[in-house]
Tab-separated table of C-alpha atoms and ligand atoms in Angstrom:
chain	number	residue	atom	x	y	z
H	1	MET	CA	-30.012	20.136	7.419
H	2	GLN	CA	-26.874	21.749	8.853
H	3	ASP	CA	-25.550	25.146	7.728
H	4	ALA	CA	-22.050	25.418	6.272
H	5	ASP	CA	-19.969	28.401	5.107
H	6	LEU	CA	-18.768	26.516	2.047
H	7	ILE	CA	-19.377	23.241	0.234
H	8	ILE	CA	-16.921	21.889	-2.333
H	9	HIS	CA	-18.564	19.095	-4.314
H	10	ASN	CA	-18.283	17.055	-7.498
H	11	THR	CA	-14.659	16.089	-7.000
H	12	GLY	CA	-13.364	13.302	-9.222
H	13	GLN	CA	-11.430	12.022	-6.243
H	14	LEU	CA	-11.632	13.415	-2.730
H	15	VAL	CA	-8.315	12.148	-1.376
H	16	THR	CA	-8.679	12.371	2.404
H	17	CYS	CA	-5.469	10.747	3.733
H	18	ALA	CA	-7.671	10.126	6.794
H	19	SER	CA	-5.964	8.414	9.713
H	20	GLY	CA	-7.786	9.446	12.881
H	21	GLY	CA	-4.918	11.799	13.766
H	22	LYS	CA	-2.237	9.101	13.822
H	23	SER	CA	0.721	8.737	11.498
H	24	LYS	CA	0.537	5.951	8.899
H	25	ARG	CA	3.248	3.318	8.998
H	26	GLY	CA	4.300	0.485	6.731
H	27	ALA	CA	1.531	-0.802	4.478
H	28	GLU	CA	-0.952	1.763	5.893
H	29	MET	CA	0.853	4.312	3.738
H	30	LEU	CA	-0.673	2.706	0.620
H	31	ASP	CA	-4.148	3.913	1.638
H	32	VAL	CA	-4.954	7.519	0.741
H	33	GLY	CA	-8.657	7.237	1.611
H	34	ILE	CA	-10.261	8.139	-1.713
H	35	ILE	CA	-13.944	9.079	-1.861
H	36	GLY	CA	-15.161	9.008	-5.474
H	37	ASP	CA	-17.401	11.991	-6.302
H	38	GLY	CA	-16.592	13.319	-2.845
H	39	ALA	CA	-17.525	16.594	-1.176
H	40	VAL	CA	-16.667	18.574	1.934
H	41	ALA	CA	-18.715	20.960	4.052
H	42	ILE	CA	-16.771	23.645	5.885
H	43	ALA	CA	-17.827	25.890	8.780
H	44	ASN	CA	-15.700	28.271	10.878
H	45	GLY	CA	-12.590	27.182	8.997
H	46	ASN	CA	-12.970	23.463	9.781
H	47	TYR	CA	-14.493	20.461	8.056
H	48	VAL	CA	-17.968	19.700	9.375
H	49	GLY	CA	-18.851	17.129	6.723
H	50	VAL	CA	-16.786	14.784	4.532
H	51	GLY	CA	-18.502	12.265	2.229
H	52	THR	CA	-19.966	11.742	-1.205
H	53	SER	CA	-21.434	14.744	-3.028
H	54	LYS	CA	-24.854	13.160	-2.671
H	55	THR	CA	-24.760	12.844	1.129
H	56	ILE	CA	-23.049	16.194	1.751
H	57	LEU	CA	-25.563	18.074	-0.435
H	58	GLN	CA	-28.372	16.265	1.375
H	59	ASP	CA	-27.062	16.948	4.878
H	60	PHE	CA	-25.643	20.487	4.506
H	61	HIS	CA	-26.813	23.788	3.155
H	62	SER	CA	-24.521	26.613	2.068
H	63	ASP	CA	-24.900	29.744	-0.067
H	64	GLU	CA	-21.318	29.163	-1.159
H	65	LEU	CA	-21.013	26.151	-3.476
H	66	VAL	CA	-17.828	25.316	-5.367
H	67	ASP	CA	-18.106	22.761	-8.173
H	68	ALA	CA	-14.756	20.947	-8.437
H	69	GLU	CA	-15.777	19.772	-11.926
H	70	GLY	CA	-14.450	16.254	-11.491
H	71	ARG	CA	-10.977	17.347	-10.416
H	72	VAL	CA	-8.897	15.965	-7.548
H	73	VAL	CA	-9.050	17.486	-4.062
H	74	CYS	CA	-6.295	16.609	-1.562
H	75	PRO	CA	-5.281	17.888	1.870
H	76	GLY	CA	-3.000	20.923	1.608
H	77	PHE	CA	0.602	19.760	1.793
H	78	VAL	CA	2.450	19.986	5.056
H	79	ASP	CA	6.145	20.791	4.632
H	80	PRO	CA	7.723	19.655	7.910
H	81	HIS	CA	11.345	20.774	7.414
H	82	THR	CA	12.322	24.140	5.935
H	83	HIS	CA	14.964	26.812	6.412
H	84	ILE	CA	13.197	29.613	4.515
H	85	VAL	CA	14.199	32.552	6.696
H	86	PHE	CA	17.527	33.693	5.278
H	87	ALA	CA	19.046	36.605	3.412
H	88	GLY	CA	20.572	36.501	-0.035
H	89	ASP	CA	21.301	33.416	-2.084
H	90	ARG	CA	23.994	30.807	-2.740
H	91	LEU	CA	24.180	31.118	-6.511
H	92	ASN	CA	27.992	31.159	-6.558
H	93	GLU	CA	28.059	27.998	-4.484
H	94	PHE	CA	25.661	26.387	-6.988
H	95	GLU	CA	28.291	26.889	-9.647
H	96	LEU	CA	31.104	25.634	-7.359
H	97	LYS	CA	29.097	22.465	-6.759
H	98	ILE	CA	28.495	21.967	-10.460
H	99	LYS	CA	32.275	22.137	-10.887
H	100	GLY	CA	32.734	19.407	-8.255
H	101	ALA	CA	33.000	20.976	-4.768
H	102	ALA	CA	31.371	18.919	-1.984
H	103	TYR	CA	28.813	20.361	0.479
H	104	LEU	CA	30.858	19.646	3.639
H	105	GLU	CA	34.017	20.940	1.937
H	106	ILE	CA	32.295	24.254	1.136
H	107	LEU	CA	31.056	24.447	4.757
H	108	ALA	CA	34.548	23.724	6.150
H	109	ASN	CA	35.931	26.605	4.038
H	110	GLY	CA	33.560	29.120	5.614
H	111	GLY	CA	31.001	28.949	2.826
H	112	GLY	CA	27.699	27.098	2.825
H	113	ILE	CA	25.584	27.708	5.918
H	114	ILE	CA	28.174	30.196	7.234
H	115	SER	CA	27.907	32.419	4.146
H	116	THR	CA	24.135	32.598	4.667
H	117	VAL	CA	24.761	33.342	8.362
H	118	LYS	CA	26.856	36.375	7.425
H	119	GLN	CA	24.128	37.744	5.177
H	120	THR	CA	21.341	36.967	7.648
H	121	ARG	CA	23.141	38.671	10.545
H	122	GLU	CA	23.359	41.858	8.480
H	123	ALA	CA	19.725	41.828	7.320
H	124	SER	CA	16.929	43.736	9.055
H	125	VAL	CA	13.754	42.050	10.308
H	126	GLU	CA	11.792	43.866	7.595
H	127	SER	CA	14.020	42.667	4.799
H	128	LEU	CA	14.020	39.076	6.111
H	129	VAL	CA	10.221	39.159	6.353
H	130	GLU	CA	9.954	40.429	2.784
H	131	GLN	CA	12.342	37.807	1.377
H	132	SER	CA	10.729	34.972	3.366
H	133	LEU	CA	7.168	35.972	2.417
H	134	ALA	CA	8.089	35.563	-1.243
H	135	ARG	CA	9.227	32.004	-0.435
H	136	LEU	CA	6.014	31.237	1.462
H	137	ASP	CA	4.034	32.484	-1.543
H	138	LYS	CA	5.867	30.028	-3.787
H	139	MET	CA	5.157	27.186	-1.352
H	140	LEU	CA	1.476	28.128	-1.209
H	141	ALA	CA	1.320	28.156	-5.004
H	142	CYS	CA	2.622	24.562	-4.900
H	143	GLY	CA	-0.206	23.561	-2.544
H	144	THR	CA	1.521	23.823	0.848
H	145	THR	CA	-0.771	25.079	3.620
H	146	THR	CA	1.329	24.294	6.728
H	147	CYS	CA	5.085	24.395	7.188
H	148	GLU	CA	7.797	24.207	9.776
H	149	ILE	CA	10.476	26.923	9.722
H	150	LYS	CA	13.847	26.689	11.447
H	151	THR	CA	16.185	29.339	12.756
H	152	GLY	CA	19.853	28.508	12.332
H	153	TYR	CA	21.288	31.248	10.148
H	154	GLY	CA	21.972	33.475	13.156
H	155	LEU	CA	24.122	31.303	15.406
H	156	ASP	CA	24.269	34.099	17.991
H	157	SER	CA	21.610	35.027	20.522
H	158	ALA	CA	20.567	38.267	18.870
H	159	THR	CA	20.240	36.905	15.326
H	160	GLU	CA	18.546	33.665	16.376
H	161	LEU	CA	15.964	35.779	18.245
H	162	LYS	CA	15.663	38.052	15.212
H	163	MET	CA	14.837	34.982	13.129
H	164	LEU	CA	12.166	33.952	15.638
H	165	GLU	CA	10.681	37.458	15.378
H	166	VAL	CA	10.606	37.057	11.604
H	167	ILE	CA	8.913	33.651	11.882
H	168	VAL	CA	6.153	34.937	14.175
H	169	GLU	CA	5.554	37.890	11.837
H	170	LEU	CA	5.302	35.512	8.838
H	171	ASP	CA	2.708	33.504	10.748
H	172	ARG	CA	0.762	36.688	11.499
H	173	VAL	CA	0.558	37.916	7.923
H	174	HIS	CA	0.625	34.753	5.780
H	175	PRO	CA	-2.181	32.184	5.373
H	176	ILE	CA	0.222	29.224	5.726
H	177	THR	CA	0.172	27.777	9.270
H	178	ILE	CA	3.703	27.853	10.689
H	179	VAL	CA	5.482	25.778	13.331
H	180	PRO	CA	8.754	27.249	14.661
H	181	THR	CA	11.952	25.288	15.313
H	182	PHE	CA	15.015	26.552	17.163
H	183	LEU	CA	18.171	25.420	15.348
H	184	ALA	CA	21.015	27.351	16.991
H	185	ALA	CA	22.942	24.074	16.543
H	186	HIS	CA	22.953	24.305	12.740
H	187	ALA	CA	26.686	25.019	12.438
H	188	VAL	CA	29.498	26.236	14.675
H	189	PRO	CA	29.769	30.008	14.145
H	190	PRO	CA	33.222	31.277	13.059
H	191	GLU	CA	33.810	33.065	16.390
H	192	PHE	CA	33.747	29.659	18.143
H	193	ASN	CA	35.842	27.726	15.603
H	194	GLU	CA	38.698	27.299	18.090
H	195	ASN	CA	36.382	25.995	20.803
H	196	PRO	CA	33.077	24.579	19.543
H	197	ASP	CA	32.205	23.240	23.022
H	198	LYS	CA	31.985	26.833	24.240
H	199	TYR	CA	29.247	27.426	21.655
H	200	VAL	CA	27.442	24.320	22.910
H	201	ASP	CA	27.744	25.792	26.455
H	202	LEU	CA	26.188	29.023	25.222
H	203	ILE	CA	23.311	27.131	23.587
H	204	CYS	CA	22.652	24.981	26.669
H	205	ASP	CA	23.210	27.623	29.358
H	206	ASN	CA	21.588	30.558	27.672
H	207	MET	CA	20.129	30.432	24.150
H	208	LEU	CA	17.650	27.596	24.731
H	209	SER	CA	16.068	29.141	27.811
H	210	THR	CA	15.933	32.568	26.153
H	211	ALA	CA	14.226	31.062	23.109
H	212	TRP	CA	11.765	29.204	25.321
H	213	LYS	CA	10.856	32.436	27.156
H	214	TRP	CA	10.299	34.051	23.766
H	215	PHE	CA	8.007	31.171	22.735
H	216	VAL	CA	5.915	31.324	25.909
H	217	ALA	CA	5.329	35.034	25.359
H	218	SER	CA	4.623	34.626	21.624
H	219	ASP	CA	1.405	34.077	19.676
H	220	PHE	CA	2.565	30.519	18.934
H	221	HIS	CA	2.181	29.439	22.552
H	222	GLY	CA	-0.864	27.227	23.048
H	223	GLN	CA	-1.334	26.974	19.260
H	224	VAL	CA	1.588	24.894	17.981
H	225	PRO	CA	4.612	23.150	19.516
H	226	PHE	CA	8.122	24.632	19.635
H	227	PHE	CA	10.882	22.294	18.444
H	228	CYS	CA	14.607	22.153	19.073
H	229	ASP	CA	16.725	20.650	16.296
H	230	VAL	CA	20.446	19.888	15.858
H	231	PHE	CA	22.607	19.133	12.832
H	232	CYS	CA	24.377	15.993	14.098
H	233	GLU	CA	27.114	15.619	11.507
H	234	GLN	CA	30.858	15.656	10.943
H	235	GLY	CA	31.894	19.311	10.755
H	236	ALA	CA	28.719	20.380	12.590
H	237	PHE	CA	27.788	18.845	16.009
H	238	SER	CA	29.116	15.588	17.459
H	239	LEU	CA	26.949	12.930	19.072
H	240	ASP	CA	27.888	14.111	22.588
H	241	GLN	CA	27.246	17.743	21.749
H	242	SER	CA	23.922	16.812	20.143
H	243	ARG	CA	22.943	14.801	23.221
H	244	ARG	CA	23.695	17.717	25.552
H	245	ILE	CA	21.681	20.124	23.448
H	246	LEU	CA	18.677	17.850	22.893
H	247	GLU	CA	18.507	16.713	26.532
H	248	THR	CA	18.726	20.283	27.792
H	249	ALA	CA	16.029	21.353	25.331
H	250	LYS	CA	13.749	18.504	26.313
H	251	GLY	CA	14.151	19.437	29.974
H	252	ILE	CA	13.065	22.999	29.191
H	253	GLY	CA	9.930	21.873	27.338
H	254	PHE	CA	10.908	21.792	23.666
H	255	LYS	CA	9.736	19.005	21.379
H	256	ILE	CA	12.684	17.370	19.646
H	257	LYS	CA	13.808	16.769	16.072
H	258	ALA	CA	17.245	16.192	14.598
H	259	HIS	CA	19.150	16.272	11.308
H	260	VAL	CA	20.852	12.862	11.364
H	261	ASP	CA	22.685	10.635	8.891
H	262	GLN	CA	22.643	13.206	6.069
H	263	PHE	CA	26.217	12.281	5.164
H	264	THR	CA	27.716	10.363	8.091
H	265	ASN	CA	26.304	7.970	10.684
H	266	LEU	CA	27.356	9.390	14.065
H	267	GLY	CA	24.676	7.508	16.023
H	268	GLY	CA	22.309	10.476	15.989
H	269	ALA	CA	19.277	8.443	14.949
H	270	ARG	CA	19.514	6.148	17.977
H	271	LEU	CA	20.123	9.105	20.272
H	272	ALA	CA	17.139	11.073	18.952
H	273	ILE	CA	14.802	8.065	19.011
H	274	GLU	CA	15.814	7.333	22.624
H	275	ILE	CA	15.151	10.954	23.580
H	276	GLY	CA	11.674	10.626	22.037
H	277	ALA	CA	12.170	12.872	19.012
H	278	THR	CA	9.036	13.661	17.012
H	279	SER	CA	11.008	13.236	13.792
H	280	ILE	CA	14.516	12.378	12.620
H	281	ASP	CA	15.369	13.930	9.287
H	282	HIS	CA	17.496	12.920	6.248
H	283	LEU	CA	18.452	9.281	7.186
H	284	ASP	CA	20.710	8.627	4.197
H	285	ALA	CA	23.272	6.813	6.367
H	286	ILE	CA	20.945	5.214	8.955
H	287	SER	CA	21.966	1.667	10.022
H	288	ASP	CA	19.777	-1.448	9.921
H	289	GLU	CA	19.616	-1.556	13.750
H	290	GLU	CA	18.466	2.048	13.844
H	291	VAL	CA	15.784	1.332	11.218
H	292	ASP	CA	14.448	-1.418	13.519
H	293	LEU	CA	14.504	0.959	16.487
H	294	LEU	CA	12.670	3.577	14.432
H	295	ALA	CA	10.013	1.076	13.358
H	296	LYS	CA	9.299	0.238	17.013
H	297	SER	CA	9.175	3.881	18.095
H	298	ASP	CA	6.709	6.757	17.722
H	299	THR	CA	9.383	8.832	15.973
H	300	ILE	CA	8.748	9.622	12.312
H	301	GLY	CA	11.493	9.054	9.755
H	302	MET	CA	11.635	12.052	7.439
H	303	VAL	CA	13.342	11.695	4.084
H	304	ILE	CA	14.532	14.639	2.019
H	305	PRO	CA	15.227	13.549	-1.548
H	306	THR	CA	15.400	17.153	-2.808
H	307	GLU	CA	18.791	17.400	-1.074
H	308	ASN	CA	20.190	14.415	-2.991
H	309	PHE	CA	18.633	15.625	-6.236
H	310	ASN	CA	20.118	19.093	-5.745
H	311	ALA	CA	23.554	17.617	-5.087
H	312	GLY	CA	23.270	15.492	-8.218
H	313	LYS	CA	23.632	12.336	-6.155
H	314	THR	CA	22.562	8.906	-7.335
H	315	GLN	CA	22.228	7.595	-3.751
H	316	TYR	CA	19.127	8.432	-1.707
H	317	ALA	CA	17.896	7.536	1.783
H	318	ASN	CA	16.371	4.071	1.587
H	319	ALA	CA	12.784	5.128	2.193
H	320	ARG	CA	11.492	1.909	0.614
H	321	LYS	CA	13.252	-0.064	3.317
H	322	LEU	CA	11.984	2.256	6.058
H	323	ILE	CA	8.377	1.732	4.977
H	324	ASP	CA	8.796	-2.007	4.417
H	325	SER	CA	10.271	-2.245	7.937
H	326	GLY	CA	7.127	-0.658	9.381
H	327	CYS	CA	8.349	2.909	9.960
H	328	ALA	CA	6.152	5.984	9.560
H	329	VAL	CA	7.837	8.024	6.824
H	330	SER	CA	7.321	11.678	5.967
H	331	LEU	CA	8.631	13.876	3.195
H	332	SER	CA	9.826	17.485	3.152
H	333	THR	CA	11.403	19.930	0.723
H	334	ASP	CA	14.050	21.188	3.195
H	335	TYR	CA	13.631	24.485	1.285
H	336	ASN	CA	16.902	26.325	1.960
H	337	PRO	CA	19.444	28.313	-0.061
H	338	GLY	CA	22.187	25.677	-0.085
H	339	SER	CA	21.216	22.041	-0.141
H	340	ALA	CA	17.639	22.291	-1.441
H	341	PRO	CA	16.341	25.495	-3.043
H	342	CYS	CA	12.934	23.881	-3.642
H	343	PRO	CA	9.537	25.204	-2.513
H	344	SER	CA	7.514	22.311	-3.945
H	345	GLN	CA	6.230	19.242	-2.106
H	346	PRO	CA	4.933	17.820	-5.433
H	347	MET	CA	8.544	17.980	-6.676
H	348	ALA	CA	9.738	16.182	-3.521
H	349	MET	CA	7.063	13.537	-4.179
H	350	ALA	CA	8.103	13.189	-7.812
H	351	ILE	CA	11.758	12.635	-6.855
H	352	SER	CA	10.832	10.282	-4.026
H	353	CYS	CA	8.757	8.077	-6.328
H	354	ARG	CA	11.549	7.785	-8.863
H	355	TYR	CA	14.650	7.441	-6.683
H	356	GLN	CA	13.270	6.093	-3.404
H	357	LYS	CA	10.651	3.866	-5.039
H	358	LEU	CA	7.693	5.238	-3.103
H	359	LEU	CA	4.338	4.748	-4.759
H	360	PRO	CA	2.355	7.945	-5.326
H	361	SER	CA	0.006	6.914	-2.480
H	362	GLU	CA	2.932	6.573	-0.064
H	363	ALA	CA	4.469	9.846	-1.211
H	364	LEU	CA	1.146	11.662	-0.736
H	365	ASN	CA	0.639	10.330	2.797
H	366	ALA	CA	4.276	11.223	3.518
H	367	ALA	CA	3.711	14.825	2.391
H	368	THR	CA	0.392	15.298	4.201
H	369	ILE	CA	-0.695	13.332	7.269
H	370	ASN	CA	2.732	11.937	8.176
H	371	ALA	CA	4.280	15.342	7.597
H	372	ALA	CA	1.681	16.841	9.952
H	373	CYS	CA	2.550	14.251	12.601
H	374	SER	CA	6.236	15.125	12.107
H	375	ILE	CA	5.538	18.610	13.456
H	376	GLY	CA	3.072	17.615	16.140
H	377	LEU	CA	-0.038	18.701	14.211
H	378	GLY	CA	-1.513	15.292	13.320
H	379	ASP	CA	-4.721	16.206	15.146
H	380	THR	CA	-5.372	19.450	13.290
H	381	VAL	CA	-4.019	19.335	9.717
H	382	GLY	CA	-2.686	16.933	7.056
H	383	SER	CA	-5.908	15.098	6.224
H	384	ILE	CA	-9.497	15.798	5.248
H	385	GLU	CA	-11.493	14.717	8.300
H	386	VAL	CA	-14.335	16.245	10.282
H	387	GLY	CA	-12.973	18.606	12.936
H	388	LYS	CA	-9.729	19.349	11.125
H	389	ARG	CA	-8.721	22.695	9.652
H	390	ALA	CA	-10.076	23.005	6.105
H	391	ASP	CA	-6.729	23.257	4.295
H	392	LEU	CA	-6.943	21.724	0.831
H	393	ALA	CA	-5.849	22.024	-2.753
H	394	ILE	CA	-7.751	21.388	-5.979
H	395	PHE	CA	-5.604	19.819	-8.680
H	396	GLU	CA	-6.055	20.033	-12.430
H	397	THR	CA	-6.346	16.272	-12.866
H	398	TYR	CA	-8.794	13.378	-12.420
H	399	ASP	CA	-6.261	11.020	-10.742
H	400	TYR	CA	-4.143	12.034	-7.701
H	401	ARG	CA	-1.213	9.943	-8.944
H	402	GLN	CA	-0.608	12.612	-11.567
H	403	ILE	CA	0.705	14.899	-8.773
H	404	ALA	CA	3.830	12.713	-8.548
H	405	TYR	CA	3.787	11.530	-12.167
H	406	GLU	CA	4.156	14.970	-13.707
H	407	PHE	CA	7.051	17.152	-12.622
H	408	GLY	CA	8.251	20.647	-13.257
H	409	GLY	CA	4.764	21.877	-14.100
H	410	ASP	CA	1.895	23.092	-11.971
H	411	LEU	CA	-1.315	21.154	-11.379
H	412	VAL	CA	-2.538	23.311	-8.507
H	413	ALA	CA	-5.809	24.983	-9.517
H	414	ALA	CA	-6.812	26.422	-6.117
H	415	VAL	CA	-5.668	26.389	-2.498
H	416	TYR	CA	-7.847	26.855	0.598
H	417	CYS	CA	-6.466	27.668	4.045
H	418	GLY	CA	-8.980	27.363	6.863
H	419	GLY	CA	-11.799	27.189	4.313
H	420	VAL	CA	-10.766	30.410	2.585
H	421	ALA	CA	-9.530	30.482	-1.028
H	422	VAL	CA	-6.076	32.043	-1.054
T	1	NIG	O1	18.949	20.235	5.884
T	1	NIG	N1	21.882	19.972	6.930
T	1	NIG	C1	21.856	21.108	7.307
T	1	NIG	N2	20.924	21.991	6.983
T	1	NIG	C2	20.314	22.107	5.730
T	1	NIG	C3	21.170	22.863	4.785
T	1	NIG	C4	21.136	24.283	5.028
T	1	NIG	C5	22.052	25.078	4.151
T	1	NIG	O2	22.859	24.528	3.385
T	1	NIG	O3	21.959	26.316	4.224
T	1	NIG	C6	19.833	20.760	5.240
T	1	NIG	O4	20.299	20.235	4.225
T	2	FE	FE1	17.666	20.956	7.052
């Protein structure tokens, strides 16, 4: 008999999302790997045993036994695309949008991302940490145990670095595992409005290498990857500008992701796939040829239905088609003050099932193992498998499909990060 620090047993369904570290594509996304009356044994923060309650209680001993009382246990959610480090809010913009203003119109008039940039530039590290911790707490309460966080509300060297300092501090003090992404190319800052290419020069000649030096010296180095992202969109960065930034970043050592096809198809999906991006995100306007390219690539297609829901749109990225074409699809909240003020992966799943026609099984894989692969952590989180970090949530239900079926409530009964109840 092997010793464990903790055994959780008597689950109604132990939903493993097991994949052997790989992303799930196409029809594989239907399989969530359910073990009926399942149990896990945890030691040193990782799973050491995954099986039925009978076998785990036979093979492992622990003084710490948790009876799940027939409820559902799933991997903690991975939220692979967030912008949660920012100051203030966009409540006025919410009202403007209700009255009919469009997102890109608000951005072009110096609102949107730029209004959050102004507030974030003025905020201290301490105040940004405090505001962002409250957002991480909400995500944790919704069952998220790993997330990606982007910079991109600084848009100058000093503030982008300040945001990175905030992100590393969040990782130090909060139980959620964090992956940082450098998004200096989120919008053109007002001081470069007359000459956006000069801002691209600054990013390529200076900001990227400075950020990389910061990463190498930070606690993240050797633990998680560091991504570079661009917003490839009309009114943000053109295809050529995006190419320059992503190629420079790749040369420095960054892993790549990109916001593409949120509103307009500029060819960003093809570009990012060819560069070997880990994920391409949004995909509302992706073309059929690009879907085929994506299906043949190792890049993950990330859909973000919270953005469409928030904008009151009836059109969503065609995630059904992506999956049916054989792509690996992931799901994120995009938690940010403008286009998606949503901390909840269960809410993203609920919207995705209704408007993108994902089945609950596909939505769950998209929000766990495929989300983990979207941030380069497919080997360590996102599924319940021996050797992985013991991040899980217990849900107040006997059938995992309820997580997507109900919405607006809260089924999360308990969350464990690295085998510790949080
Ligand atoms: O993913 N598309 C650009 N970035 C975010 C929006 C951020 C904001 O509006 O502040 C997004 O939707
Ligand atoms: Fe985004």
